[in-house]
Coordinates of C-alpha atoms and ligand atoms in Angstrom, one line a residue:
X590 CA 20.0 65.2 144.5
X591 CA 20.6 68.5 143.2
X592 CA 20.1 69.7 138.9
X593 CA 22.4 71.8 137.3
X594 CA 21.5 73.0 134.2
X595 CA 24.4 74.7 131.8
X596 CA 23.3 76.8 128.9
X597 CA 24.9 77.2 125.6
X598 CA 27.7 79.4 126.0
X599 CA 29.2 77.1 128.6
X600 CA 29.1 74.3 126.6
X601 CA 29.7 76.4 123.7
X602 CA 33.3 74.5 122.6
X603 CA 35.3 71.8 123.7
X604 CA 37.4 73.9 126.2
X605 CA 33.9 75.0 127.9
X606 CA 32.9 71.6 127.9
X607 CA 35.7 70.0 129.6
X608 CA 35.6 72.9 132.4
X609 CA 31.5 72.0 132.9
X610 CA 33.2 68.5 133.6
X611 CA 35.3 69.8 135.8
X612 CA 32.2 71.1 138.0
X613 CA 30.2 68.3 137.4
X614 CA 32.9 65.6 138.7
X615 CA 32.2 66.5 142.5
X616 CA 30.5 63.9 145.0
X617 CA 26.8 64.2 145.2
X618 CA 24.3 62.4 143.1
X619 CA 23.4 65.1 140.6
X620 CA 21.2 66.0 136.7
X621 CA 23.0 67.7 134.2
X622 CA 21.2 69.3 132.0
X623 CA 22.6 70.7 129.1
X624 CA 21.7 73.0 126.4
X625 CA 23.0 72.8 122.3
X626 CA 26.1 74.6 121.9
X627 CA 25.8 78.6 121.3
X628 CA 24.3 78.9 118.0
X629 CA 23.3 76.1 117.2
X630 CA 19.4 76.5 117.5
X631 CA 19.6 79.4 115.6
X632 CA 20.9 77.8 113.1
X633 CA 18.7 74.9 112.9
X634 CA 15.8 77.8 113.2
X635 CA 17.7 79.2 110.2
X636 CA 17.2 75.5 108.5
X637 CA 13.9 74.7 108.8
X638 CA 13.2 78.5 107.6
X639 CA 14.9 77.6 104.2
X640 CA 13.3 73.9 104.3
X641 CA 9.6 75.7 104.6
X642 CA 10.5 77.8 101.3
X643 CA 11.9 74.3 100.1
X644 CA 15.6 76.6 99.4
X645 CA 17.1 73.0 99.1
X646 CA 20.2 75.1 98.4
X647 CA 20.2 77.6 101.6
X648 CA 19.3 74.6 103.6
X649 CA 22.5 72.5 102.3
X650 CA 24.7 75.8 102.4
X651 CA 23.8 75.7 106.0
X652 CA 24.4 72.1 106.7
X653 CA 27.6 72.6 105.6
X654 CA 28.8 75.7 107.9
X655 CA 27.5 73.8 111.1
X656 CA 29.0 70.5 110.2
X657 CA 33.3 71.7 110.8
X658 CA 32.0 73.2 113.8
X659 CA 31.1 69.6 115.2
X660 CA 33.5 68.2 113.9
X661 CA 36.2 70.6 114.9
X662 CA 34.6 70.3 118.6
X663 CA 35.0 66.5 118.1
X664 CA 39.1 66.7 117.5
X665 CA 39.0 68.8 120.3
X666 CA 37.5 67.6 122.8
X667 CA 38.8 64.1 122.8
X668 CA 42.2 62.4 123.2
X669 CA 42.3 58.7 122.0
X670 CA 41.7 57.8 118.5
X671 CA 38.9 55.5 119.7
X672 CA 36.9 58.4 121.5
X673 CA 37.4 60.6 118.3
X674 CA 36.4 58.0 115.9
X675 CA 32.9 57.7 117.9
X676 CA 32.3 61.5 118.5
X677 CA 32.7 61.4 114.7
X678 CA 30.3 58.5 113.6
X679 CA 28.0 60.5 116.0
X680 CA 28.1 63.6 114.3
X681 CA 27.4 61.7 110.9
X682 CA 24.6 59.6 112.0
X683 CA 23.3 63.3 113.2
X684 CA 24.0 65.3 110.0
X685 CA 22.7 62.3 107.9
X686 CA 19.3 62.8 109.5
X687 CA 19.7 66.2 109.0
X688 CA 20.5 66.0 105.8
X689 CA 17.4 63.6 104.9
X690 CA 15.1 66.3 105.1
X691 CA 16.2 68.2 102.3
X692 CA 15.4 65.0 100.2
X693 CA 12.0 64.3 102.1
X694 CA 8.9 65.6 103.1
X695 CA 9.1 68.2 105.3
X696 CA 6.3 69.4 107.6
X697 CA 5.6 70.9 111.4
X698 CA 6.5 67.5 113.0
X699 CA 10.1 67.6 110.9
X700 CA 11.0 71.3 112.0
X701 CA 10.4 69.7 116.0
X702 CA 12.4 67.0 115.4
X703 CA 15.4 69.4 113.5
X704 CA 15.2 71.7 116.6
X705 CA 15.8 68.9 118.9
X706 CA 19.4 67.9 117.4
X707 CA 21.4 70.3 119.1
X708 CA 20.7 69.4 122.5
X709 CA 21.2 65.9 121.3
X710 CA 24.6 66.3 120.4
X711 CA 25.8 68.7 123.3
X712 CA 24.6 65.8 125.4
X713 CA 26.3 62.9 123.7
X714 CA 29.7 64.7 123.2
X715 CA 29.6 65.5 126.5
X716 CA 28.9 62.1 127.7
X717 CA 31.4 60.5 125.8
X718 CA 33.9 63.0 127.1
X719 CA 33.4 62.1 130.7
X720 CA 33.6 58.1 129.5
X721 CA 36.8 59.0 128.2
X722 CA 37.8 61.0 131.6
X723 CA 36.8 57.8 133.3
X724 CA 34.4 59.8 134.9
X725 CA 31.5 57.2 135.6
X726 CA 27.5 59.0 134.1
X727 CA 24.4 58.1 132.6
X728 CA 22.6 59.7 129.2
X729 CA 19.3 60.0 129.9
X730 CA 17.1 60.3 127.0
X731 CA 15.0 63.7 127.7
X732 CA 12.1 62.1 125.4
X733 CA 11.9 59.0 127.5
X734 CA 10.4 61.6 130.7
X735 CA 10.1 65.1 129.6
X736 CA 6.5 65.8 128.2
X737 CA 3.8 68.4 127.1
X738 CA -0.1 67.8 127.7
X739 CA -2.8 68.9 124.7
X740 CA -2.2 72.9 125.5
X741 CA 1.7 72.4 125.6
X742 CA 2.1 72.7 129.0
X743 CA 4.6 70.4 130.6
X744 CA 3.0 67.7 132.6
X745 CA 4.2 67.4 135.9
X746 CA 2.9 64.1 137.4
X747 CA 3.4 62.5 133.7
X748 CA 7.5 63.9 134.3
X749 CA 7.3 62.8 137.6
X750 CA 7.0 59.2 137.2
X751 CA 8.4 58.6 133.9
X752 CA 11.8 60.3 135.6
X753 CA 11.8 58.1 138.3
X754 CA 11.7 55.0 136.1
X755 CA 14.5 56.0 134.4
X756 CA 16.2 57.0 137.7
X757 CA 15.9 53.8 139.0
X758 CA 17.4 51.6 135.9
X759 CA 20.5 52.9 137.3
X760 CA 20.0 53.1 141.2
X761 CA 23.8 53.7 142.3
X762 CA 24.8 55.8 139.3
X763 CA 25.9 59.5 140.8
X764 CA 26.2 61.5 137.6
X765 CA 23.0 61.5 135.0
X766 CA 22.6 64.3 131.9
X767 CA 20.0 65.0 129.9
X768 CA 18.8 67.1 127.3
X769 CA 17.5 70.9 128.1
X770 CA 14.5 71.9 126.2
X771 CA 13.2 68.7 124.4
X772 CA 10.2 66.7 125.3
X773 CA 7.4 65.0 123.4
X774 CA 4.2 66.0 123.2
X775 CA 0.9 64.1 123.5
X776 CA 0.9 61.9 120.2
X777 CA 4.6 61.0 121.0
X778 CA 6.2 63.1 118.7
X779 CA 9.6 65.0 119.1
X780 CA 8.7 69.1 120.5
X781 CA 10.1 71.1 122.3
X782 CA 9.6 73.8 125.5
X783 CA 10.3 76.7 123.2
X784 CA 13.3 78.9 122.9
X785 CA 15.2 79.0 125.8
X786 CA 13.9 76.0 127.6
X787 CA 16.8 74.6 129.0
X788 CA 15.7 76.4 132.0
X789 CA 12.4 75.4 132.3
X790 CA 13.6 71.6 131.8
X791 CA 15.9 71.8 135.0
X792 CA 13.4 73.5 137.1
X793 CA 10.9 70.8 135.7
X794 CA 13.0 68.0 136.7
X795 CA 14.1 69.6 140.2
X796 CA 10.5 69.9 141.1
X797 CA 9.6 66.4 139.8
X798 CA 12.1 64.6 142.2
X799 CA 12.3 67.3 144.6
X800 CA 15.6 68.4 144.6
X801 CA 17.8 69.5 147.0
X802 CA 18.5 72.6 144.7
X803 CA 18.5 73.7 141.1
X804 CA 21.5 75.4 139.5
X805 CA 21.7 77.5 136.7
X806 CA 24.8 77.8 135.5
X807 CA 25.3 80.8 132.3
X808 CA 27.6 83.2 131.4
X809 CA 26.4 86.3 134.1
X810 CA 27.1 86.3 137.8
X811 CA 23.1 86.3 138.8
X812 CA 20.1 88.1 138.3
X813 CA 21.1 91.9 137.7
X814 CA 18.9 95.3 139.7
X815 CA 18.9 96.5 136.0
X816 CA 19.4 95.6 132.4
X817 CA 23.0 95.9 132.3
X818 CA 23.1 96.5 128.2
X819 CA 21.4 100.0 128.8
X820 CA 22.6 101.0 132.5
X821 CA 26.1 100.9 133.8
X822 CA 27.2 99.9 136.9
X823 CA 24.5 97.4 137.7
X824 CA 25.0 94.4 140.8
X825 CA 23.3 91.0 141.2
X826 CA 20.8 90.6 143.4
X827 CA 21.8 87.9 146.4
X828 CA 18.9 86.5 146.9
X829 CA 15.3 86.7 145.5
X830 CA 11.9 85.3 146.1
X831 CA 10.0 82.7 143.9
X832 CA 7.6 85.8 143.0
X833 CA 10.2 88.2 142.6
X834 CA 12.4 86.4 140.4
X835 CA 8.9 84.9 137.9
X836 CA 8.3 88.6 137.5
X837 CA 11.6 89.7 136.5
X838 CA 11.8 86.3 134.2
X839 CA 8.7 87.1 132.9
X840 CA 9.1 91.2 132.5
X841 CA 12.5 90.8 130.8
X842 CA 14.8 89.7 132.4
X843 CA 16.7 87.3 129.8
X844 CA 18.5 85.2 131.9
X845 CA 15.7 83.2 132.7
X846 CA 13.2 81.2 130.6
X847 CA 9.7 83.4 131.6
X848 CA 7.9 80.1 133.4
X849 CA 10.8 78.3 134.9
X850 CA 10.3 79.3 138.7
X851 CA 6.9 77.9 138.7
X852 CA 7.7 74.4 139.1
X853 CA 10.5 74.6 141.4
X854 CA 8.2 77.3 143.5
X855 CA 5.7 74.6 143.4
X856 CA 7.8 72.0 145.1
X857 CA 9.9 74.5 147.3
X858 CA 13.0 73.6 145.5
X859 CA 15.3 76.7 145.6
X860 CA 16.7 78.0 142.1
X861 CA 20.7 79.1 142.5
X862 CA 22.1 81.0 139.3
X863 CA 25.7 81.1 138.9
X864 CA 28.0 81.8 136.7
X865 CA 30.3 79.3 134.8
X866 CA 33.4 81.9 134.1
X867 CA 33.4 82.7 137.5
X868 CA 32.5 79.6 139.7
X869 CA 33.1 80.8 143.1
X870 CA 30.9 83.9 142.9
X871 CA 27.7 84.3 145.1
X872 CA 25.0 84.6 142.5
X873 CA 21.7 84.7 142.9
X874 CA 19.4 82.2 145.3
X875 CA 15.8 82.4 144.8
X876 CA 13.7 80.6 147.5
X877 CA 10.4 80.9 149.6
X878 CA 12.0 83.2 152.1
X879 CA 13.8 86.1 150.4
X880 CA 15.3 89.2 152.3
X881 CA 17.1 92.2 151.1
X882 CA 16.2 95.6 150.2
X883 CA 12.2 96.8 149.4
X884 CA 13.0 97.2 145.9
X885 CA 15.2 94.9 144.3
X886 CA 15.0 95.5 140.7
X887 CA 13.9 96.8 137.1
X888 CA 13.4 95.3 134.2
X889 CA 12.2 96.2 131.1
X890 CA 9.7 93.6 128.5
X891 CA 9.8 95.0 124.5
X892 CA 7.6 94.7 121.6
X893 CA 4.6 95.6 123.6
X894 CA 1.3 96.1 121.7
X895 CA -1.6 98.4 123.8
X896 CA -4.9 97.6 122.6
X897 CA -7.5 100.4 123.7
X898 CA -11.1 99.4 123.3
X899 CA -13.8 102.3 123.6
X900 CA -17.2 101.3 124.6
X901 CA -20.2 103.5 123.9
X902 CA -22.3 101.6 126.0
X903 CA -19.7 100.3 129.2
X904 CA -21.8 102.7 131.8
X905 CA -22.9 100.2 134.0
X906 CA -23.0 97.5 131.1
X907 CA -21.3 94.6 133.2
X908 CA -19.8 91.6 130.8
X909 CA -18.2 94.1 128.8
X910 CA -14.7 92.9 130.3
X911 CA -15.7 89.5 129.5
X912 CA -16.5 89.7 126.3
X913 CA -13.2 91.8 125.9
X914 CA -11.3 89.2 127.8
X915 CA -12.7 86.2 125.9
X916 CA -11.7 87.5 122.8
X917 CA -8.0 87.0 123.9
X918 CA -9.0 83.4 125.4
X919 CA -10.4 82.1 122.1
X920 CA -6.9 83.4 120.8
X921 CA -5.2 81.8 123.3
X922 CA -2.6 85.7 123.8
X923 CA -2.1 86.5 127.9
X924 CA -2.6 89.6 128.5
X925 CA 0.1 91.8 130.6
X926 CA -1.3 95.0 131.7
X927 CA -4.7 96.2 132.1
X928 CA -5.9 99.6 133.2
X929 CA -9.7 100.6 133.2
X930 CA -11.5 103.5 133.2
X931 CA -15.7 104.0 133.3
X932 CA -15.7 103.8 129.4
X933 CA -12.6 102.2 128.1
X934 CA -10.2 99.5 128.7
X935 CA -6.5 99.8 127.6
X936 CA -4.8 96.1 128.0
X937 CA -1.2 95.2 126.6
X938 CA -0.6 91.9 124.5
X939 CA 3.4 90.9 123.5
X940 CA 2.3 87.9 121.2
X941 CA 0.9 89.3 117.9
X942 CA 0.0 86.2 116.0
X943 CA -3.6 86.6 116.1
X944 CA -3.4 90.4 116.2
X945 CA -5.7 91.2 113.0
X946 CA -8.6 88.4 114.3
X947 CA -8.3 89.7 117.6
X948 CA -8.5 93.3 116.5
X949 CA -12.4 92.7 114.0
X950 CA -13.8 90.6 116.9
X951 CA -13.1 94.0 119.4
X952 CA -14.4 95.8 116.9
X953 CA -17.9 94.6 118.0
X954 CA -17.9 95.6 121.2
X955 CA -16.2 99.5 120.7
X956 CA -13.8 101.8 118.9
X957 CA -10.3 99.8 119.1
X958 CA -7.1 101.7 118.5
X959 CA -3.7 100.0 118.7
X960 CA -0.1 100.8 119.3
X961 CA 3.0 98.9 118.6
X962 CA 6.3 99.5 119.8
X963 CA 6.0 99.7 123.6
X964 CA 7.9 98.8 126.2
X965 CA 6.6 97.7 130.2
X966 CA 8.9 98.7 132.4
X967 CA 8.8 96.3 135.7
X968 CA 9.6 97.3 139.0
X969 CA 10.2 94.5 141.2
X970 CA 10.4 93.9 145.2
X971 CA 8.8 93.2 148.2
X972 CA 5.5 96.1 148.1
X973 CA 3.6 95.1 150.9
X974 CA 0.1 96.9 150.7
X975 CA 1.2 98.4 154.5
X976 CA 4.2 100.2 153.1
X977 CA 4.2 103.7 151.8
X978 CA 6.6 105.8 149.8
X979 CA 7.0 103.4 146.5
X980 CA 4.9 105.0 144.5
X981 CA 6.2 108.5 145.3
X982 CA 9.8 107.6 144.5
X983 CA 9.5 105.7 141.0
X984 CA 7.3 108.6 140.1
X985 CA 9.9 111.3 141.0
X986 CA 12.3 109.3 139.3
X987 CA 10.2 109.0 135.8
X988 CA 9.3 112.9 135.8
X989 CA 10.9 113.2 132.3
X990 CA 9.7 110.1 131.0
X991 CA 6.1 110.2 129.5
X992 CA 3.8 107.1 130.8
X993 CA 1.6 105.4 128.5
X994 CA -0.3 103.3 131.6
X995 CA 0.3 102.4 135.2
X996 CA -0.2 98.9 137.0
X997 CA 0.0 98.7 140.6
X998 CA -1.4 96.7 143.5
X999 CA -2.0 93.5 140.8
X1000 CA 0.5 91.8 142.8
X1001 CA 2.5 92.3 145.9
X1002 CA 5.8 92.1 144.1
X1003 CA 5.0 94.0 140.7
X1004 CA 4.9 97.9 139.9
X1005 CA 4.5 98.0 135.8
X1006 CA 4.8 101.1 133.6
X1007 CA 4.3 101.4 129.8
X1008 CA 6.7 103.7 127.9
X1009 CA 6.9 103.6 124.3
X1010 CA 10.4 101.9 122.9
X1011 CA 12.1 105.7 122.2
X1012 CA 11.9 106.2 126.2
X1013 CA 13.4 102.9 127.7
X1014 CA 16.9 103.3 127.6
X1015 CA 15.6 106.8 129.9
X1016 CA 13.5 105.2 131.8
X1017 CA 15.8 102.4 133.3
X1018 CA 18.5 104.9 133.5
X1019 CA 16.0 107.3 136.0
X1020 CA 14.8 104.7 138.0
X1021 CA 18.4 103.4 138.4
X1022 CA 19.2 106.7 139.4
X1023 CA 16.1 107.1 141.6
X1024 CA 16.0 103.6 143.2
X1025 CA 19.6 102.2 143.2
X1026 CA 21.7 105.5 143.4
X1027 CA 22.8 104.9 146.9
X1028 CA 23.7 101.1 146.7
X1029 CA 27.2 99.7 146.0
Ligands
LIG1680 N1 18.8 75.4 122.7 C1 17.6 76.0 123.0 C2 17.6 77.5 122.5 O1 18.6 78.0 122.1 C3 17.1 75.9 124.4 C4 18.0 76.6 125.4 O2 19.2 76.8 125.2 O3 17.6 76.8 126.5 O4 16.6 78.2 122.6
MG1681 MG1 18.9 80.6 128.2

C-alpha cells in the first residue's frame, strides 16, 4: 500500500484536482491524503481572528469571499447536473456551519473545528469527482483514526488500530482519501496537527500500516541544496537520509512539515517528494540508506531569539544548566542551539510565547540579555566524526559574514550557525558559493 499525500496548490482548483485524479487512478491499493485548497486555511485563520474580536462583520465579509470560490470550483469540476447539484448542497451544509458561529458561542474548541473545514471539503469534492469519473474510492473520515494524546502529540499505536478498522470495512476497495492535518484530540474534540500538517498526516498513516512508500506530492521538484527564494541556480537533492532530511525540515526547509520524517523513520517507510506540475521528475527519496555527496545542503530557520544567561556563580556550580534548562521545560519552548562557556550559556528559542515568564524566572539564576531577529543557518550532510576538512571550508566560505554562535558535533548530520536576519541572504549565498560552486 503506498500514501500519497497532495498539498494545497495541487488541489488548489478544479483543473488541479482532476489532474491529482489522473495520478491517483493507477493500479495499486493506495491513501490519498489531501490538503484544503490553497488559501483556504488562511482564510479560516483570518475568520476565527475576526470571531475572537466578535467583528461579526469582518467574519461575514469573509464568508462571503470564500463561498464563489467553492462554488465556482463546484461548476467546474463536475459535468452532470446531478454531481453539481450535490457538490453544491455540500458546500451549503459546510458554509451553514460556518456561518453558525457568527450567531453562537465561539470559543478554542469552535476555532478547531473552523480550521478543520477546508480539508473537509477538498476531500469530499474530490471524492465525488472520482464517483462521477466512475473511478471506484472510499472517504475516510480523518477523525474516525487520526489522534493527539494529552501533550498533542499524535498517537501512534491509537492511529494504528483505529486505521486498520477503518481499512478493513472496506477490504477490496483500492483507492481510500482522507483528510491531511485533522485529528481529534483526547476529549474527542475536532484539532488539528498544526499548520502544515498534511505532511505529518501521511507520514503518520504510512508508518501506522507500514507502507510501501509515502509520496509527497507539491508544487517543487524535491528537496532543494539551498533556499531557492534567496540563491539562484539551486538543484534537488536525489536522495536524502531520514536524519538529513528531519534537519532540513526542521532548520527551514518549507517544504516539509518540521516532524513528519519521524514516523515514517520509525517504521522504515521511505518518504518520496515529487512534484505535481512535473510528474515524471526524479525528486527527492529519503530512506535509511542515503548516498550522495558529504554535504548535501543549507538551510536557513528565521525568527530566532538568543537568550544569554550570565552566572556569577557557574564556576564549578553544577545544576546550573538544569535549572536553566527546566525553565524552558516548565514552558514547554525546545530549545535549538546551545553553546557554553565556563560562566555563561547562550541557547536559541524560535517560539516566543512564553518569552517574558521565561525571561524573570532566568533572571534568578544570572544576568539574561536577549536578542531577536536571528537567523540559524543549517548545514546539512553526512559529517562523520572521522572526516576532516568541513569545518575549514564553511568557515572560508562565511569569512564576511559575522557569526553570532557555532553548533557542531550535536549530531552527525548537523553544522548550525547563528547570523542575525540582515546577514542571511549573504550567508546562503557564500556557502552556496563555498560548498556547491562546483556541482551542476
Ligand atoms: N491546510 C493546512 C494548512 O494550510 C494543512 C496543510 O496544508 O498541510 O496549514
Ligand atoms: Mg505544506
Amino acid at each position: 500500500m503506498q500514501v500519497l499525500k497532495f498539498g494545497g496548490t495541487s488541489v488548489g482548483s478544479a483543473e488541479r484536482m482532476k489532474d491529482v485524479a489522473r495520478l491517483v487512478n493507477c493500479p495499486g491499493k493506495k491513501i490519498v491524503v489531501l490538503s484544503a485548497m490553497s488559501g483556504t486555511t488562511d482564510h479560516l485563520v483570518k475568520l476565527t481572528n475576526a470571531l475572537y474580536k466578535h467583528n461579526i462583520g469582518e467574519a461575514t465579509g469573509l464568508l462571503n469571499e470564500l463561498e464563489p470560490r467553492y462554488r465556482n470550483t463546484v461548476e467546474a469540476l463536475f459535468n452532470s447536473d446531478e454531481a453539481k447539484k450535490k457538490g453544491n448542497d455540500l458546500i451549503t451544509e459546510h458554509f451553514n456551519l460556518l456561518r453558525s458561529f457568527t450567531l453562537d458561542m465561539f470559543t478554542h474548541n469552535e476555532e478547531k473545528t473552523i480550521l478543520a473545514e477546508g480539508e473537509l471539503l477538498s476531500t469530499a469534492l474530490f471524492h465525488y469527482y472520482l464517483e462521477e469519473q466512475k473511478v471506484p474510492s472510499v472517504l475516510l473520515s480523518a477523525l474516525n483514526f487520526m489522534r493527539i494524546d494529552e501533550n498533542g502529540e499524535p498517537d501512534l499505536q491509537y492511529i494504528e488500530s483505529n486505521l486498520k478498522r477503518e481499512l478493513l470495512k472496506n477490504p477490496h476497495e483500492q483507492l481510500f482519501i482522507t483528510q491531511g492535518y485533522i485529528c481529534r484530540n483526547i476529549f474527542g474534540q475536532i484539532d488539528n496537527l498544526k499548520r502544515g500538517g498534511s505532511d505529518y498526516t501521511a507520514s503518520l498513516i504510512g508508518a501506522a500500516i507500514t507502507a510501501e512508500e509515502i509520496q509527497i506530492w507539491t508544487d517543487i521538484d524535491g528537496m532543494h541544496n539551498n533556499d531557492p527564494r534567496y540563491v539562484p541556480n539551486t538543484y534537488p537533492i536525489a536522495e536524502l537520509s531520514f536524519d538529513e532530511a528531519a534537519e532540513l525540515a526542521y532548520f527551514g526547509a518549507k517544504i516539509l512539515h518540521p516532524y513528519c520524517i519521524r514516523p515514517a523513520k520509525k517504521r522504515n517507510v521511505p518518504v518520496r517528494l515529487l512534484n505535481t506540475m512535473q510528474p515524471e521528475a526524479k525528486g527527492t527519496l529519503i530512506s535509511r540508506e542515503a548516498s550522495g555527496d558529504e554535504i548535501k545542503a543549507v538551510a536557513a530557520k528565521d525568527h530566532i531569539i538568543v537568550i544569554k544567561i550570565k552566572s556569577t556563580r557557574m564556576l564549578m556550580a553544577y545544576g546550573f544548566l538544569r535549572s536553566v534548562f527546566e525553565v524552558f521545560e516548565r514552558y514547554k519552548t525546545p530549545i535549538d542551539m546551545i553553546t557554553t562557556s565556563e560562566v555563561a550559556v547562550s541557547l536559541t528559542i524560535d517560539d516566543n510565547s512564553h518569552i517574558d515568564e521565561i525571561l524573570k524566572e532566568l533572571e534568578t539564576y544570572g544576568t539574561v540579555e536577549m536578542e531577536i531577529n536571528q537567523v540559524i543557518i543549517c548545514i546539512v550532510g553526512d559529517f562523520l566524526a572521522d572526516k576532516h576538512g568541513y569545518a575549514v571550508k564553511i568557515f572560508e566560505s562565511l569569512k564576511d559574514v559575522p557569526i553570532r554562535m557555532i553548533s557542531y558535533g550535536g549530531s552527525k548530520n548537523n553544522i548550525s550557525i547563528l547570523v542575525s536576519a540582515e546577514h542571511k541572504k549573504e550567508a546562503l549565498l557564500a556557502l552556496n558559493k563555498g560548498l556547491f560552486n562546483l556541482k551542476k
